[in-house]
Amino acid sequence: MANATKKTIVNFLKQKEGERFLDWKHRIYIAKVNQDIKENWAEIKELLKIETSIDSMRKHANGIHEYYTSNIGKMEKEASEYVESLIASRVGEIEEAEYKNEKKKWQFFDQRRERNHIMRWEERFDHFRDEIIKSIKFLAEESPIEWKNQNIPFNVVSSYREGALIISDWHRGLSTSNYWNTFNNEEFDKRVERLVEKTIQYSVENGVRVLNVFGIGDFVNGIIHVTTRISNTEDIITQTMKVCEILSLVMARFANIFDKVNYYHCRGNHDRVSADKREELARESFADFIPFYMKSRLSHVKNFEIKVNVIDDEIITTEICGKKIIATHGHRDRISNVVENLSLMTKIIPDFIFMGHYHHHEENEVQGIEVIINSSFSGVDDYAKEIRKTSKPAQKLIIFDDKEGRLCTYNIGLNI
């Protein structure tokens, strides 16, 4: 009996004849989450012959399992209610047994439709990942990023200092022109250049040797609203590829100046794959490609490091000069209760919370915890104009001192 069971498990792990790779991968992932198989993630990675990290496989598997579980339950309930109402209206015309068969048929069709929907997004995402890998290899040969620390003379200070550059709401691909703001791809490049130059200038003046960059979302304009799709000059794939390369070049320039550059990353809402936010829990984000791309493109830059989020893909936690920091995009939070919610969720009492999303400069203090809202990079667009919300495009550079804490904040204006 033991040999028969072992043989059954081995047969289950094999890819069936005519079975697509994604179907096979999902079947193995779900079996692993359900503990139906004893193989560990390393063995599954070897079986599937994929390059994804074990941690990403585990997260991906849990997401797929959660999606299937929740949607199957929902579909069963909807199908059940539909069939029961149908039975009540047609009693005596058709036998109840025939309706039960119809119920099963509805369940089967609904499940297959949802499964095919997931597969289409999976295939599109896998194709995009392959294209990014090809692009990285091509650029590494045709346009390698040079890295050589320039040893710029920093001002000498008596204490240890680090910088925190908050970058968010770049909205690459957006095109708008109004009384308050003109923004397009050409202006985008100018603002990136000014931001980099001012960051280096202010850091050198303050004796900063370590720069911490917080990329907190919405680097692309995305596809989430009809108005964003109308105002886009590039498709979402092109937006993502451009941002990945530009950020890689920016990080390389910083690495040529500073002793160490740390990059922290979280998702926004404009970079989600699905236009329907109800589906986003089961979808990956285009923002996920940014650290993936930079890690490969800057693999030779020894003083550049991408920090991994410990708690969640949308929540950054770290410490600078003894001060605890939580950073997030802000689309799931309100300024009025973000301190309470994030402190209770993370079990961390921070000194600072960094947020973007709200497209304006704001700072607040709650029980000694400072909430810092980053301005938008892109500035006033058509949507902001229509709701009578105007603000100056800017990004924040905060200088931390090991004795003073937050020494100063530069709100770097970009619409010059």
Short mmCIF file of C-alpha atoms in Angstrom, two decimals:
data_model
loop_
_atom_site.label_atom_id
_atom_site.label_comp_id
_atom_site.label_asym_id
_atom_site.label_seq_id
_atom_site.Cartn_x
_atom_site.Cartn_y
_atom_site.Cartn_z
CA MET A 1 0.00 0.00 0.00
CA ALA A 2 2.89 2.39 0.84
CA ASN A 3 4.46 1.84 -2.58
CA ALA A 4 1.11 2.44 -4.27
CA THR A 5 0.64 5.73 -2.37
CA LYS A 6 4.16 6.87 -3.24
CA LYS A 7 3.57 6.03 -6.90
CA THR A 8 0.30 8.02 -6.85
CA ILE A 9 2.09 11.10 -5.43
CA VAL A 10 4.83 10.87 -8.05
CA ASN A 11 2.24 10.62 -10.83
CA PHE A 12 0.39 13.64 -9.37
CA LEU A 13 3.55 15.77 -9.49
CA LYS A 14 4.20 15.04 -13.17
CA GLN A 15 2.89 17.34 -15.88
CA LYS A 16 -0.04 15.57 -17.53
CA GLU A 17 -0.21 15.03 -21.25
CA GLY A 18 -1.75 18.09 -22.87
CA GLU A 19 -1.64 20.05 -19.58
CA ARG A 20 -0.47 23.65 -19.96
CA PHE A 21 2.47 24.77 -17.83
CA LEU A 22 0.39 27.34 -15.94
CA ASP A 23 -2.30 24.74 -15.17
CA TRP A 24 0.40 22.39 -13.90
CA LYS A 25 2.07 25.12 -11.81
CA HIS A 26 -1.23 26.19 -10.21
CA ARG A 27 -2.15 22.57 -9.46
CA ILE A 28 1.18 22.01 -7.67
CA TYR A 29 0.96 25.37 -5.82
CA ILE A 30 -2.57 24.68 -4.54
CA ALA A 31 -1.61 21.14 -3.51
CA LYS A 32 1.36 22.54 -1.57
CA VAL A 33 -0.75 25.16 0.26
CA ASN A 34 -3.35 22.47 1.07
CA GLN A 35 -0.48 20.26 2.39
CA ASP A 36 -1.51 17.50 -0.01
CA ILE A 37 2.13 16.99 -0.99
CA LYS A 38 5.22 16.80 1.23
CA GLU A 39 7.77 18.29 -1.19
CA ASN A 40 9.37 21.52 0.03
CA TRP A 41 9.47 24.74 -2.01
CA ALA A 42 13.04 24.12 -3.16
CA GLU A 43 12.02 20.75 -4.59
CA ILE A 44 8.97 22.31 -6.27
CA LYS A 45 11.16 25.03 -7.77
CA GLU A 46 13.45 22.34 -9.20
CA LEU A 47 10.44 20.35 -10.45
CA LEU A 48 8.95 23.36 -12.28
CA LYS A 49 12.38 24.64 -13.41
CA ILE A 50 11.56 28.29 -12.71
CA GLU A 51 13.89 31.11 -11.63
CA THR A 52 11.45 32.79 -9.24
CA SER A 53 12.62 33.05 -5.60
CA ILE A 54 11.13 30.65 -3.05
CA ASP A 55 9.64 33.57 -1.12
CA SER A 56 7.89 34.85 -4.27
CA MET A 57 6.64 31.31 -5.03
CA ARG A 58 5.15 31.04 -1.55
CA LYS A 59 3.40 34.43 -1.81
CA HIS A 60 2.17 33.64 -5.31
CA ALA A 61 0.82 30.25 -4.20
CA ASN A 62 -1.03 31.75 -1.23
CA GLY A 63 -2.56 34.40 -3.50
CA ILE A 64 -3.75 31.83 -6.03
CA HIS A 65 -5.15 29.58 -3.30
CA GLU A 66 -6.96 32.50 -1.65
CA TYR A 67 -8.42 33.65 -4.96
CA TYR A 68 -9.68 30.21 -5.98
CA THR A 69 -11.08 29.52 -2.51
CA SER A 70 -12.93 32.83 -2.18
CA ASN A 71 -14.25 32.90 -5.74
CA ILE A 72 -15.37 29.28 -5.78
CA GLY A 73 -17.34 29.91 -2.57
CA LYS A 74 -18.87 33.05 -4.07
CA MET A 75 -19.78 31.31 -7.30
CA GLU A 76 -21.35 28.39 -5.45
CA LYS A 77 -23.52 30.77 -3.43
CA GLU A 78 -24.62 32.78 -6.49
CA ALA A 79 -25.33 29.66 -8.52
CA SER A 80 -27.26 28.17 -5.60
CA GLU A 81 -29.44 31.26 -5.16
CA TYR A 82 -30.10 31.43 -8.90
CA VAL A 83 -31.11 27.78 -9.18
CA GLU A 84 -33.33 27.93 -6.07
CA SER A 85 -35.23 30.94 -7.44
CA LEU A 86 -35.58 29.16 -10.77
CA ILE A 87 -36.98 26.05 -9.08
CA ALA A 88 -39.54 28.13 -7.18
CA SER A 89 -40.83 29.74 -10.38
CA ARG A 90 -40.98 26.59 -12.44
CA VAL A 91 -42.16 23.93 -9.99
CA GLY A 92 -44.09 21.27 -11.79
CA GLU A 93 -42.61 22.01 -15.22
CA ILE A 94 -39.28 20.25 -14.85
CA GLU A 95 -38.08 17.75 -12.29
CA GLU A 96 -35.93 19.11 -9.47
CA ALA A 97 -33.19 16.65 -10.39
CA GLU A 98 -32.72 18.35 -13.75
CA TYR A 99 -32.20 21.69 -11.99
CA LYS A 100 -29.50 20.16 -9.83
CA ASN A 101 -27.69 19.15 -12.99
CA GLU A 102 -28.12 22.69 -14.31
CA LYS A 103 -26.67 24.03 -11.04
CA LYS A 104 -23.54 21.94 -11.51
CA LYS A 105 -23.26 23.16 -15.08
CA TRP A 106 -23.42 26.82 -13.97
CA GLN A 107 -20.76 26.18 -11.35
CA PHE A 108 -18.51 24.54 -13.91
CA PHE A 109 -18.90 27.39 -16.44
CA ASP A 110 -18.32 30.10 -13.82
CA GLN A 111 -15.24 28.41 -12.44
CA ARG A 112 -13.80 27.85 -15.91
CA ARG A 113 -14.44 31.48 -16.91
CA GLU A 114 -12.70 32.82 -13.78
CA ARG A 115 -9.83 30.39 -14.25
CA ASN A 116 -9.34 31.44 -17.87
CA HIS A 117 -9.40 35.08 -16.78
CA ILE A 118 -6.55 34.42 -14.34
CA MET A 119 -4.64 32.47 -16.97
CA ARG A 120 -4.79 35.35 -19.44
CA TRP A 121 -3.29 37.73 -16.88
CA GLU A 122 -0.69 35.14 -15.87
CA GLU A 123 0.38 34.67 -19.48
CA ARG A 124 0.56 38.42 -20.06
CA PHE A 125 2.63 38.92 -16.91
CA ASP A 126 4.99 36.06 -17.73
CA HIS A 127 5.46 37.47 -21.24
CA PHE A 128 6.23 40.92 -19.84
CA ARG A 129 8.76 39.43 -17.41
CA ASP A 130 10.47 37.66 -20.30
CA GLU A 131 10.61 40.91 -22.29
CA ILE A 132 12.16 42.73 -19.32
CA ILE A 133 14.85 40.05 -19.01
CA LYS A 134 15.64 40.41 -22.73
CA SER A 135 15.78 44.19 -22.34
CA ILE A 136 18.16 43.97 -19.38
CA LYS A 137 20.51 41.64 -21.26
CA PHE A 138 20.46 43.88 -24.34
CA LEU A 139 21.10 47.08 -22.36
CA ALA A 140 23.86 45.42 -20.34
CA GLU A 141 25.74 44.86 -23.61
CA GLU A 142 24.74 47.95 -25.60
CA SER A 143 24.52 50.55 -22.83
CA PRO A 144 26.23 49.37 -19.63
CA ILE A 145 25.78 51.52 -16.53
CA GLU A 146 29.12 52.84 -15.32
CA TRP A 147 29.87 52.75 -11.61
CA LYS A 148 32.85 54.44 -10.09
CA ASN A 149 32.65 56.46 -6.88
CA GLN A 150 33.68 60.03 -7.64
CA ASN A 151 34.86 60.93 -4.13
CA ILE A 152 33.14 64.32 -4.16
CA PRO A 153 34.28 66.44 -1.17
CA PHE A 154 31.37 66.43 1.29
CA ASN A 155 31.14 69.11 3.96
CA VAL A 156 32.75 67.85 7.14
CA VAL A 157 30.31 67.56 10.05
CA SER A 158 30.82 66.44 13.64
CA SER A 159 27.94 63.91 13.62
CA TYR A 160 26.73 61.00 11.51
CA ARG A 161 24.04 61.85 8.95
CA GLU A 162 21.86 60.01 6.47
CA GLY A 163 19.41 61.27 3.87
CA ALA A 164 15.89 60.03 3.14
CA LEU A 165 14.67 60.88 -0.36
CA ILE A 166 10.94 60.27 -0.75
CA ILE A 167 9.88 59.72 -4.37
CA SER A 168 6.28 59.05 -5.34
CA ASP A 169 3.48 59.89 -7.76
CA TRP A 170 5.70 60.29 -10.83
CA HIS A 171 2.87 59.19 -13.16
CA ARG A 172 5.08 58.44 -16.15
CA GLY A 173 2.99 58.56 -19.36
CA LEU A 174 0.68 61.35 -18.14
CA SER A 175 0.25 64.35 -20.42
CA THR A 176 -1.49 67.49 -19.18
CA SER A 177 -1.34 71.23 -19.82
CA ASN A 178 -3.22 73.79 -17.77
CA TYR A 179 -2.71 77.15 -16.05
CA TRP A 180 -0.97 75.56 -13.06
CA ASN A 181 1.08 72.85 -14.68
CA THR A 182 2.48 71.41 -17.90
CA PHE A 183 3.58 67.80 -17.73
CA ASN A 184 4.66 65.37 -20.43
CA ASN A 185 7.53 62.95 -21.06
CA GLU A 186 9.96 65.77 -21.89
CA GLU A 187 9.05 67.62 -18.70
CA PHE A 188 9.29 64.32 -16.83
CA ASP A 189 12.96 63.98 -17.81
CA LYS A 190 13.72 67.59 -16.79
CA ARG A 191 12.16 67.07 -13.36
CA VAL A 192 14.10 63.85 -12.79
CA GLU A 193 17.33 65.70 -13.59
CA ARG A 194 16.53 68.57 -11.24
CA LEU A 195 15.54 66.17 -8.46
CA VAL A 196 18.81 64.25 -8.76
CA GLU A 197 20.96 67.40 -8.90
CA LYS A 198 19.28 69.01 -5.88
CA THR A 199 19.40 65.78 -3.88
CA ILE A 200 23.15 65.52 -4.43
CA GLN A 201 23.72 69.24 -3.76
CA TYR A 202 21.80 69.35 -0.46
CA SER A 203 23.26 66.05 0.71
CA VAL A 204 26.84 67.16 0.01
CA GLU A 205 26.22 70.46 1.81
CA ASN A 206 24.97 68.58 4.87
CA GLY A 207 27.69 65.93 4.95
CA VAL A 208 25.34 63.04 4.12
CA ARG A 209 27.23 59.87 3.13
CA VAL A 210 24.34 57.35 3.10
CA LEU A 211 21.21 57.97 1.01
CA ASN A 212 17.98 56.05 1.64
CA VAL A 213 15.53 56.27 -1.26
CA PHE A 214 11.87 55.52 -0.53
CA GLY A 215 10.00 54.63 -3.72
CA ILE A 216 6.43 54.69 -2.44
CA GLY A 217 4.34 54.09 -5.52
CA ASP A 218 2.53 55.46 -8.58
CA PHE A 219 5.60 55.76 -10.78
CA VAL A 220 3.38 55.02 -13.80
CA ASN A 221 0.08 56.64 -14.71
CA GLY A 222 -1.44 53.21 -15.33
CA ILE A 223 -4.85 52.10 -16.56
CA ILE A 224 -7.05 52.31 -13.46
CA HIS A 225 -9.39 55.10 -14.62
CA VAL A 226 -10.87 56.13 -17.95
CA THR A 227 -9.39 59.62 -17.47
CA THR A 228 -5.90 58.20 -16.94
CA ARG A 229 -6.16 56.07 -20.07
CA ILE A 230 -7.26 59.10 -22.11
CA SER A 231 -4.39 61.28 -20.82
CA ASN A 232 -1.71 58.60 -21.32
CA THR A 233 0.87 59.12 -24.07
CA GLU A 234 2.32 55.62 -23.60
CA ASP A 235 0.83 52.20 -22.91
CA ILE A 236 1.35 50.73 -19.43
CA ILE A 237 4.11 48.37 -20.62
CA THR A 238 6.16 51.23 -22.09
CA GLN A 239 5.55 53.36 -18.98
CA THR A 240 6.86 50.58 -16.75
CA MET A 241 9.92 49.86 -18.88
CA LYS A 242 10.86 53.56 -19.06
CA VAL A 243 10.50 54.03 -15.31
CA CYS A 244 12.57 50.91 -14.58
CA GLU A 245 15.44 52.16 -16.73
CA ILE A 246 15.26 55.78 -15.49
CA LEU A 247 15.24 54.70 -11.85
CA SER A 248 18.20 52.40 -12.52
CA LEU A 249 20.16 55.29 -14.01
CA VAL A 250 19.21 57.55 -11.07
CA MET A 251 20.30 54.97 -8.50
CA ALA A 252 23.60 54.50 -10.37
CA ARG A 253 24.27 58.25 -10.25
CA PHE A 254 23.61 58.27 -6.52
CA ALA A 255 25.89 55.24 -6.06
CA ASN A 256 28.66 57.16 -7.81
CA ILE A 257 28.39 59.91 -5.17
CA PHE A 258 27.40 58.34 -1.86
CA ASP A 259 29.14 55.68 0.20
CA LYS A 260 25.92 53.63 0.30
CA VAL A 261 22.52 53.84 -1.39
CA ASN A 262 19.57 51.90 0.03
CA TYR A 263 16.37 51.58 -1.97
CA TYR A 264 12.99 50.81 -0.32
CA HIS A 265 9.95 50.03 -2.43
CA CYS A 266 6.19 49.58 -2.11
CA ARG A 267 3.22 49.43 -4.46
CA GLY A 268 0.85 52.27 -5.31
CA ASN A 269 -2.65 52.13 -6.76
CA HIS A 270 -2.01 53.43 -10.30
CA ASP A 271 0.45 50.61 -10.99
CA ARG A 272 -1.95 47.74 -10.36
CA VAL A 273 -2.43 45.35 -13.28
CA SER A 274 -6.22 45.27 -13.25
CA ALA A 275 -8.34 48.35 -13.85
CA ASP A 276 -10.93 46.87 -11.48
CA LYS A 277 -9.71 47.37 -7.90
CA ARG A 278 -11.97 44.52 -6.74
CA GLU A 279 -9.65 42.13 -8.57
CA GLU A 280 -6.33 43.56 -7.41
CA LEU A 281 -5.80 41.14 -4.50
CA ALA A 282 -5.43 38.33 -7.00
CA ARG A 283 -3.27 40.34 -9.38
CA GLU A 284 0.33 41.39 -9.34
CA SER A 285 1.39 45.02 -9.73
CA PHE A 286 3.49 46.57 -12.47
CA ALA A 287 5.42 48.19 -9.61
CA ASP A 288 6.83 44.75 -8.77
CA PHE A 289 8.99 44.94 -11.90
CA ILE A 290 10.93 47.98 -10.65
CA PRO A 291 13.06 46.25 -7.97
CA PHE A 292 13.26 43.14 -10.18
CA TYR A 293 14.66 45.23 -13.04
CA MET A 294 17.04 47.31 -10.90
CA LYS A 295 18.42 44.26 -9.13
CA SER A 296 19.56 42.82 -12.47
CA ARG A 297 20.56 46.09 -14.13
CA LEU A 298 22.65 47.24 -11.14
CA SER A 299 24.02 43.88 -10.02
CA HIS A 300 27.58 45.16 -10.45
CA VAL A 301 27.03 48.28 -8.30
CA LYS A 302 28.40 47.10 -4.96
CA ASN A 303 27.24 50.01 -2.79
CA PHE A 304 23.59 49.82 -3.95
CA GLU A 305 21.12 47.61 -2.08
CA ILE A 306 17.40 46.94 -2.53
CA LYS A 307 15.81 46.43 0.87
CA VAL A 308 13.13 43.75 1.22
CA ASN A 309 9.86 44.56 3.00
CA VAL A 310 9.53 42.33 6.06
CA ILE A 311 5.83 42.82 6.81
CA ASP A 312 4.03 43.46 3.53
CA ASP A 313 4.62 44.49 -0.10
CA GLU A 314 2.77 47.75 0.60
CA ILE A 315 4.40 48.62 3.94
CA ILE A 316 8.05 49.65 4.38
CA THR A 317 9.62 49.48 7.85
CA THR A 318 13.15 50.61 8.64
CA GLU A 319 15.32 52.72 10.93
CA ILE A 320 17.49 55.74 10.12
CA CYS A 321 19.84 57.30 12.70
CA GLY A 322 17.92 55.58 15.49
CA LYS A 323 14.50 56.77 14.25
CA LYS A 324 11.86 54.17 13.34
CA ILE A 325 10.14 54.79 10.01
CA ILE A 326 7.07 53.30 8.33
CA ALA A 327 6.41 54.22 4.70
CA THR A 328 3.46 53.37 2.46
CA HIS A 329 1.81 54.82 -0.62
CA GLY A 330 -1.30 55.99 1.23
CA HIS A 331 -4.20 54.82 -0.95
CA ARG A 332 -5.37 52.49 1.83
CA ASP A 333 -4.98 55.07 4.58
CA ARG A 334 -6.44 58.32 5.79
CA ILE A 335 -4.12 60.97 7.14
CA SER A 336 -6.34 61.30 10.20
CA ASN A 337 -5.97 57.67 11.36
CA VAL A 338 -2.83 56.35 9.64
CA VAL A 339 -0.78 56.56 12.86
CA GLU A 340 -3.26 54.45 14.81
CA ASN A 341 -3.83 51.89 12.06
CA LEU A 342 -0.21 51.28 11.02
CA SER A 343 1.05 51.22 14.60
CA LEU A 344 -1.52 48.59 15.59
CA MET A 345 -1.04 46.57 12.39
CA THR A 346 2.75 46.44 12.51
CA LYS A 347 3.14 46.46 16.32
CA ILE A 348 5.74 49.19 15.74
CA ILE A 349 5.58 52.66 17.30
CA PRO A 350 7.28 54.74 14.61
CA ASP A 351 8.90 58.14 14.89
CA PHE A 352 7.94 59.00 11.31
CA ILE A 353 5.38 57.85 8.73
CA PHE A 354 6.02 58.69 5.06
CA MET A 355 3.10 58.76 2.61
CA GLY A 356 2.35 59.84 -0.95
CA HIS A 357 -0.92 59.52 -2.91
CA TYR A 358 -2.51 62.79 -1.75
CA HIS A 359 -0.54 64.93 -4.23
CA HIS A 360 0.24 67.79 -1.86
CA HIS A 361 2.72 68.75 0.84
CA GLU A 362 1.49 68.21 4.39
CA GLU A 363 2.99 67.41 7.77
CA ASN A 364 1.24 66.52 10.97
CA GLU A 365 2.15 65.26 14.45
CA VAL A 366 0.11 62.71 16.39
CA GLN A 367 1.29 61.84 19.91
CA GLY A 368 4.87 62.63 18.92
CA ILE A 369 4.71 60.63 15.68
CA GLU A 370 5.35 62.79 12.63
CA VAL A 371 3.31 62.12 9.49
CA ILE A 372 4.99 63.43 6.34
CA ILE A 373 3.00 63.63 3.10
CA ASN A 374 5.04 63.84 -0.09
CA SER A 375 4.01 66.19 -2.88
CA SER A 376 3.39 64.76 -6.34
CA PHE A 377 6.10 64.72 -8.98
CA SER A 378 3.64 65.18 -11.86
CA GLY A 379 1.69 68.14 -10.41
CA VAL A 380 -1.84 69.32 -11.21
CA ASP A 381 -3.62 67.14 -13.77
CA ASP A 382 -7.14 67.31 -15.23
CA TYR A 383 -8.67 65.37 -12.36
CA ALA A 384 -7.11 67.62 -9.68
CA LYS A 385 -8.24 70.71 -11.59
CA GLU A 386 -11.82 69.47 -11.79
CA ILE A 387 -12.06 68.86 -8.04
CA ARG A 388 -10.41 72.25 -7.33
CA LYS A 389 -7.23 70.78 -5.80
CA THR A 390 -4.04 72.45 -6.96
CA SER A 391 -0.53 72.01 -5.56
CA LYS A 392 3.14 72.48 -6.47
CA PRO A 393 5.06 69.50 -7.93
CA ALA A 394 7.84 68.57 -5.52
CA GLN A 395 9.58 65.69 -3.72
CA LYS A 396 11.06 65.61 -0.22
CA LEU A 397 14.62 65.12 0.98
CA ILE A 398 14.96 64.73 4.75
CA ILE A 399 18.34 64.94 6.49
CA PHE A 400 18.69 62.80 9.63
CA ASP A 401 21.38 63.33 12.28
CA ASP A 402 22.31 60.73 14.88
CA LYS A 403 22.21 63.41 17.59
CA GLU A 404 19.42 65.74 16.44
CA GLY A 405 17.06 63.29 14.72
CA ARG A 406 15.41 65.07 11.79
CA LEU A 407 17.79 67.91 11.09
CA CYS A 408 15.99 69.54 8.16
CA THR A 409 13.62 68.89 5.23
CA TYR A 410 14.06 70.10 1.67
CA ASN A 411 10.86 70.31 -0.34
CA ILE A 412 12.51 70.17 -3.76
CA GLY A 413 10.36 72.16 -6.18
CA LEU A 414 10.20 70.73 -9.69
CA ASN A 415 8.09 73.20 -11.66
CA ILE A 416 10.87 75.74 -12.24
#
